[in-house]
């Protein structure tokens, strides 16, 4: 299964024509037809339905096209990363982190690591805690930062930082005269939360169910800044990490309150995939953010 044939499939799918697809890939029509026929025989499926005015991709073809596009993205990333070595870049560290860690604690540590290791390129992806763990376990990220609990035993973890959830209410709200509130206090109001899958949102749902109550999740959005603006507009109250809650209280017409619950205290976890030896770039990052006792440190292999 070669790239020329896969690119031909993509061209035919986009043009809805074997002739135009062949032209776009600079192939003779007979050669393109032969490649397509051989690929269909190898896969044991029909990729295109022939119509009077061209072809229509089958479901099998659409599935194949998704993988071809993913392959193109991977090849582009591969080329970009290898070319960087010619410009003096000595490594690439892929980090996946949840929104809370990015908002509360991770940026200063990334700056410090970048200053100490200017020849290592860092990429950062914002995912939910569950998505972070899957990305690291499956090799799509080198390091993950997420909120406990650990869901995947394929990971080696360290405690990175601690954070605490807070409550954001509009100034003048019935709760705004307090300095702290319980979760029961919040269940009487509309709650503005993060999208499904966010650790804090899942925890609130779990806590509401345990109390035999319903979580009035009026709005769910992506991004703490959007939550703050909706709270300021009077559409509800919100539970979010304490760091951003305090910052928003200084910028918007809001008040940050302590959430007086044991589960409001959260551990941020640093994780890598379990392996006998960590690549040097990854080990340096782990050691800088979570200097472990010698017995907890994984052996290092040179890149």
CSV table of C-alpha atoms in Angstrom, one decimal:
chain,number,residue,atom,x,y,z
A,1,UNK,CA,0.0,0.0,0.0
A,2,UNK,CA,2.0,3.0,-1.3
A,3,UNK,CA,1.5,6.7,-0.9
A,4,UNK,CA,0.9,7.2,-4.6
A,5,UNK,CA,-2.1,4.9,-4.5
A,6,UNK,CA,-3.4,6.4,-1.3
A,7,UNK,CA,-3.0,9.9,-2.7
A,8,UNK,CA,-4.9,8.8,-5.8
A,9,UNK,CA,-7.8,7.6,-3.6
A,10,UNK,CA,-7.9,10.9,-1.9
A,11,UNK,CA,-7.9,12.8,-5.2
A,12,UNK,CA,-10.7,10.7,-6.6
A,13,UNK,CA,-12.7,11.2,-3.5
A,14,UNK,CA,-12.3,14.9,-3.7
A,15,UNK,CA,-12.9,15.3,-7.4
A,16,UNK,CA,-15.6,12.5,-7.6
A,17,UNK,CA,-13.9,11.4,-10.8
A,18,UNK,CA,-11.2,8.7,-11.6
A,19,UNK,CA,-10.1,10.7,-14.7
A,20,UNK,CA,-9.7,14.0,-12.8
A,21,UNK,CA,-8.1,12.2,-9.8
A,22,UNK,CA,-5.6,10.6,-12.2
A,23,UNK,CA,-4.8,13.9,-13.8
A,24,UNK,CA,-4.2,15.6,-10.4
A,25,UNK,CA,-1.8,12.8,-9.4
A,26,UNK,CA,-0.1,12.9,-12.9
A,27,UNK,CA,-1.1,9.3,-13.7
A,28,UNK,CA,-2.3,7.8,-16.9
A,29,UNK,CA,-6.0,6.8,-16.6
A,30,UNK,CA,-5.2,3.1,-17.3
A,31,UNK,CA,-2.5,3.1,-14.6
A,32,UNK,CA,-4.8,4.9,-12.1
A,33,UNK,CA,-7.6,2.4,-12.8
A,34,UNK,CA,-5.2,-0.5,-12.3
A,35,UNK,CA,-4.0,0.9,-9.0
A,36,UNK,CA,-7.5,1.4,-7.7
A,37,UNK,CA,-8.6,-2.1,-8.8
A,38,UNK,CA,-5.6,-3.7,-7.1
A,39,UNK,CA,-6.2,-1.7,-3.9
A,40,UNK,CA,-9.9,-2.8,-3.8
A,41,UNK,CA,-8.8,-6.4,-4.3
A,42,UNK,CA,-6.3,-6.2,-1.6
A,43,UNK,CA,-8.7,-4.6,0.9
A,44,UNK,CA,-11.6,-6.8,-0.2
A,45,UNK,CA,-14.0,-3.9,-0.4
A,46,UNK,CA,-15.4,-1.6,-3.1
A,47,UNK,CA,-14.1,2.0,-2.6
A,48,UNK,CA,-16.2,3.8,-5.2
A,49,UNK,CA,-19.6,3.3,-6.8
A,50,UNK,CA,-19.5,4.1,-10.5
A,51,UNK,CA,-22.1,6.6,-11.6
A,52,UNK,CA,-23.1,8.1,-14.9
A,53,UNK,CA,-21.4,11.4,-14.0
A,54,UNK,CA,-18.4,10.1,-12.0
A,55,UNK,CA,-18.0,8.1,-8.8
A,56,UNK,CA,-19.3,8.2,-5.3
A,57,UNK,CA,-17.2,7.0,-2.3
A,58,UNK,CA,-18.5,4.1,-0.3
A,59,UNK,CA,-18.5,4.0,3.5
A,60,UNK,CA,-15.3,1.9,3.3
A,61,UNK,CA,-13.7,4.6,1.2
A,62,UNK,CA,-14.7,7.3,3.7
A,63,UNK,CA,-13.0,5.3,6.5
A,64,UNK,CA,-9.9,4.9,4.4
A,65,UNK,CA,-9.8,8.6,3.5
A,66,UNK,CA,-9.9,9.5,7.2
A,67,UNK,CA,-6.8,7.4,7.7
A,68,UNK,CA,-5.1,8.9,4.7
A,69,UNK,CA,-5.6,12.4,6.0
A,70,UNK,CA,-4.3,11.4,9.4
A,71,UNK,CA,-1.3,9.8,7.6
A,72,UNK,CA,-0.6,13.1,5.7
A,73,UNK,CA,-0.7,15.0,9.0
A,74,UNK,CA,1.7,12.6,10.6
A,75,UNK,CA,4.1,12.8,7.6
A,76,UNK,CA,4.0,16.6,7.7
A,77,UNK,CA,4.8,16.6,11.4
A,78,UNK,CA,7.6,14.1,10.8
A,79,UNK,CA,9.1,16.2,8.1
A,80,UNK,CA,8.8,19.4,10.1
A,81,UNK,CA,10.4,17.9,13.2
A,82,UNK,CA,13.3,16.3,11.3
A,83,UNK,CA,14.0,19.5,9.4
A,84,UNK,CA,14.2,21.4,12.7
A,85,UNK,CA,17.4,19.4,13.6
A,86,UNK,CA,19.1,21.3,10.7
A,87,UNK,CA,18.2,24.6,12.5
A,88,UNK,CA,19.7,23.5,15.8
A,89,UNK,CA,16.7,22.0,17.5
A,90,UNK,CA,17.8,19.0,19.5
A,91,UNK,CA,14.5,17.5,20.6
A,92,UNK,CA,10.7,17.9,20.6
A,93,UNK,CA,8.7,17.5,23.8
A,94,UNK,CA,4.9,16.9,23.3
A,95,UNK,CA,2.9,17.8,26.3
A,96,UNK,CA,-0.8,17.1,26.8
A,97,UNK,CA,-2.5,18.9,29.8
A,98,UNK,CA,-5.9,19.6,31.2
A,99,UNK,CA,-7.3,23.2,31.3
A,100,UNK,CA,-6.9,23.5,35.0
A,101,UNK,CA,-3.2,22.8,35.1
A,102,UNK,CA,-2.6,25.2,32.2
A,103,UNK,CA,-4.6,27.9,34.0
A,104,UNK,CA,-3.1,27.3,37.4
A,105,UNK,CA,0.5,26.1,37.4
A,106,UNK,CA,2.0,24.8,34.2
A,107,UNK,CA,3.0,28.0,32.2
A,108,UNK,CA,5.8,29.2,34.6
A,109,UNK,CA,7.4,25.8,34.6
A,110,UNK,CA,7.2,25.6,30.8
A,111,UNK,CA,9.0,29.0,30.6
A,112,UNK,CA,11.7,27.9,33.0
A,113,UNK,CA,12.3,24.6,31.1
A,114,UNK,CA,12.4,26.4,27.8
A,115,UNK,CA,15.0,28.9,29.1
A,116,UNK,CA,17.1,26.1,30.5
A,117,UNK,CA,16.8,24.0,27.3
A,118,UNK,CA,16.4,26.5,24.4
A,119,UNK,CA,17.1,23.8,21.8
A,120,UNK,CA,14.1,21.6,22.8
A,121,UNK,CA,10.9,22.5,21.1
A,122,UNK,CA,7.7,22.2,23.2
A,123,UNK,CA,4.2,21.7,21.9
A,124,UNK,CA,1.2,21.8,24.3
A,125,UNK,CA,-2.3,20.4,23.7
A,126,UNK,CA,-5.3,21.2,25.9
A,127,UNK,CA,-7.3,18.0,26.6
A,128,UNK,CA,-9.6,16.7,29.3
A,129,UNK,CA,-7.9,14.6,32.1
A,130,UNK,CA,-9.1,11.4,30.6
A,131,UNK,CA,-7.9,12.4,27.1
A,132,UNK,CA,-4.5,13.4,28.5
A,133,UNK,CA,-4.0,9.9,30.0
A,134,UNK,CA,-5.0,8.2,26.7
A,135,UNK,CA,-2.7,10.4,24.7
A,136,UNK,CA,0.3,9.6,26.8
A,137,UNK,CA,-0.5,5.9,27.1
A,138,UNK,CA,-1.0,5.6,23.3
A,139,UNK,CA,2.2,7.6,22.5
A,140,UNK,CA,0.5,10.7,21.1
A,141,UNK,CA,2.1,12.8,23.8
A,142,UNK,CA,5.4,12.3,25.7
A,143,UNK,CA,4.2,13.8,29.0
A,144,UNK,CA,0.8,14.5,30.5
A,145,UNK,CA,-0.5,16.7,33.2
A,146,UNK,CA,-4.0,16.1,34.5
A,147,UNK,CA,-6.2,15.9,37.6
A,148,UNK,CA,-6.3,12.8,39.6
A,149,UNK,CA,-7.6,10.0,39.7
A,150,UNK,CA,-5.4,7.9,37.5
A,151,UNK,CA,-7.5,6.0,35.0
A,152,UNK,CA,-4.8,4.1,33.1
A,153,UNK,CA,-2.3,1.7,34.7
A,154,UNK,CA,0.0,2.1,31.7
A,155,UNK,CA,1.3,5.3,33.1
A,156,UNK,CA,4.1,6.2,35.5
A,157,UNK,CA,3.0,9.2,37.6
A,158,UNK,CA,4.3,11.8,40.0
A,159,UNK,CA,2.4,14.3,42.1
A,160,UNK,CA,3.0,17.7,40.4
A,161,UNK,CA,1.0,20.4,42.2
A,162,UNK,CA,-2.0,20.9,44.3
A,163,UNK,CA,-5.0,23.1,43.4
A,164,UNK,CA,-8.3,23.9,44.9
A,165,UNK,CA,-11.7,24.5,43.2
A,166,UNK,CA,-13.4,27.8,43.9
A,167,UNK,CA,-16.8,29.3,43.2
A,168,UNK,CA,-17.4,32.4,41.0
A,169,UNK,CA,-20.5,34.5,41.5
A,170,UNK,CA,-21.6,37.9,40.3
A,171,UNK,CA,-21.2,40.7,42.8
A,172,UNK,CA,-24.6,41.4,44.3
A,173,UNK,CA,-25.5,37.7,44.1
A,174,UNK,CA,-27.2,36.2,47.1
A,175,UNK,CA,-24.0,34.2,47.9
A,176,UNK,CA,-21.6,37.1,47.3
A,177,UNK,CA,-21.6,38.2,51.0
A,178,UNK,CA,-20.1,34.9,52.1
A,179,UNK,CA,-16.4,34.0,51.9
A,180,UNK,CA,-17.1,30.2,51.5
A,181,UNK,CA,-20.0,28.1,50.4
A,182,UNK,CA,-20.8,24.4,50.3
A,183,UNK,CA,-21.8,22.4,47.2
A,184,UNK,CA,-25.3,22.1,48.6
A,185,UNK,CA,-25.6,25.9,48.6
A,186,UNK,CA,-24.8,25.9,44.8
A,187,UNK,CA,-27.4,23.2,43.9
A,188,UNK,CA,-30.2,25.8,44.2
A,189,UNK,CA,-28.7,27.9,41.4
A,190,UNK,CA,-28.0,27.5,37.7
A,191,UNK,CA,-24.4,26.3,37.2
A,192,UNK,CA,-22.2,27.3,34.2
A,193,UNK,CA,-19.7,24.6,33.6
A,194,UNK,CA,-17.1,23.2,31.3
A,195,UNK,CA,-17.9,20.8,28.5
A,196,UNK,CA,-18.7,17.1,29.3
A,197,UNK,CA,-15.6,15.1,30.2
A,198,UNK,CA,-13.9,18.0,32.1
A,199,UNK,CA,-12.8,16.6,35.5
A,200,UNK,CA,-14.5,19.3,37.6
A,201,UNK,CA,-17.7,18.9,35.7
A,202,UNK,CA,-17.7,15.2,36.1
A,203,UNK,CA,-17.0,15.6,39.8
A,204,UNK,CA,-19.9,18.0,40.3
A,205,UNK,CA,-22.3,15.6,38.6
A,206,UNK,CA,-21.1,12.7,40.8
A,207,UNK,CA,-21.5,14.8,43.9
A,208,UNK,CA,-25.0,16.0,42.9
A,209,UNK,CA,-26.1,12.3,42.3
A,210,UNK,CA,-24.7,11.3,45.7
A,211,UNK,CA,-26.9,13.9,47.3
A,212,UNK,CA,-29.9,12.8,45.3
A,213,UNK,CA,-30.0,16.2,43.6
A,214,UNK,CA,-29.9,17.3,40.0
A,215,UNK,CA,-27.1,19.5,38.7
A,216,UNK,CA,-28.7,22.6,37.0
A,217,UNK,CA,-26.1,22.7,34.3
A,218,UNK,CA,-27.7,25.6,32.4
A,219,UNK,CA,-24.7,26.2,30.1
A,220,UNK,CA,-21.5,24.3,29.3
A,221,UNK,CA,-18.8,26.0,27.4
A,222,UNK,CA,-15.1,25.6,26.6
A,223,UNK,CA,-12.7,28.0,28.3
A,224,UNK,CA,-12.7,29.6,31.7
A,225,UNK,CA,-12.9,33.1,30.3
A,226,UNK,CA,-16.2,32.3,28.6
A,227,UNK,CA,-17.5,31.0,31.9
A,228,UNK,CA,-16.5,34.2,33.7
A,229,UNK,CA,-18.3,36.4,31.2
A,230,UNK,CA,-21.4,34.3,31.5
A,231,UNK,CA,-21.4,34.5,35.2
A,232,UNK,CA,-20.9,38.2,35.1
A,233,UNK,CA,-23.9,38.5,32.8
A,234,UNK,CA,-26.0,36.8,35.5
A,235,UNK,CA,-26.6,33.5,33.8
A,236,UNK,CA,-25.5,31.4,36.8
A,237,UNK,CA,-22.6,30.6,39.1
A,238,UNK,CA,-19.6,28.5,38.3
A,239,UNK,CA,-17.1,26.1,39.9
A,240,UNK,CA,-13.6,26.4,38.5
A,241,UNK,CA,-9.9,26.2,39.6
A,242,UNK,CA,-9.0,28.8,42.2
A,243,UNK,CA,-6.2,30.4,40.3
A,244,UNK,CA,-8.3,31.6,37.3
A,245,UNK,CA,-11.3,32.3,39.7
A,246,UNK,CA,-9.1,34.8,41.6
A,247,UNK,CA,-7.9,36.4,38.4
A,248,UNK,CA,-11.4,36.8,37.0
A,249,UNK,CA,-12.6,38.3,40.2
A,250,UNK,CA,-10.0,41.1,39.7
A,251,UNK,CA,-10.9,41.7,36.1
A,252,UNK,CA,-14.7,41.2,36.0
A,253,UNK,CA,-17.5,42.3,38.3
A,254,UNK,CA,-17.3,39.0,40.1
A,255,UNK,CA,-16.4,37.5,43.5
A,256,UNK,CA,-14.5,34.3,44.1
A,257,UNK,CA,-15.6,32.2,47.1
A,258,UNK,CA,-14.0,29.2,48.7
A,259,UNK,CA,-15.7,25.9,48.0
A,260,UNK,CA,-15.9,24.2,51.4
A,261,UNK,CA,-15.7,20.6,50.3
A,262,UNK,CA,-13.0,17.9,50.8
A,263,UNK,CA,-13.1,17.0,47.1
A,264,UNK,CA,-12.5,20.7,46.1
A,265,UNK,CA,-8.8,20.0,46.9
A,266,UNK,CA,-7.2,18.5,43.7
A,267,UNK,CA,-3.9,16.9,42.9
A,268,UNK,CA,-2.3,17.6,39.5
A,269,UNK,CA,-0.4,14.6,38.3
A,270,UNK,CA,2.5,14.4,35.9
A,271,UNK,CA,2.6,11.2,33.8
A,272,UNK,CA,4.7,9.4,31.2
A,273,UNK,CA,4.1,6.0,29.6
A,274,UNK,CA,5.7,3.1,31.6
A,275,UNK,CA,9.0,2.1,30.0
A,276,UNK,CA,12.3,0.8,31.1
A,277,UNK,CA,14.2,4.0,30.2
A,278,UNK,CA,12.9,7.5,29.5
A,279,UNK,CA,14.3,9.6,26.6
A,280,UNK,CA,16.6,12.2,28.0
A,281,UNK,CA,14.4,15.1,27.0
A,282,UNK,CA,11.4,13.6,28.9
A,283,UNK,CA,13.5,12.7,31.9
A,284,UNK,CA,14.9,16.3,32.2
A,285,UNK,CA,11.4,17.7,32.1
A,286,UNK,CA,10.1,15.2,34.7
A,287,UNK,CA,13.1,16.0,37.0
A,288,UNK,CA,12.7,19.7,36.7
A,289,UNK,CA,8.9,19.7,37.5
A,290,UNK,CA,8.9,16.8,40.0
A,291,UNK,CA,12.4,16.1,41.3
A,292,UNK,CA,11.8,12.6,42.6
A,293,UNK,CA,13.8,10.5,45.1
A,294,UNK,CA,16.4,8.4,43.3
A,295,UNK,CA,14.4,5.2,43.7
A,296,UNK,CA,11.4,6.8,41.8
A,297,UNK,CA,13.5,8.1,38.9
A,298,UNK,CA,13.4,6.0,35.7
A,299,UNK,CA,16.7,5.2,34.0
A,300,UNK,CA,17.7,7.5,31.2
A,301,UNK,CA,18.6,6.6,27.6
A,302,UNK,CA,20.4,9.0,25.3
A,303,UNK,CA,18.5,10.1,22.2
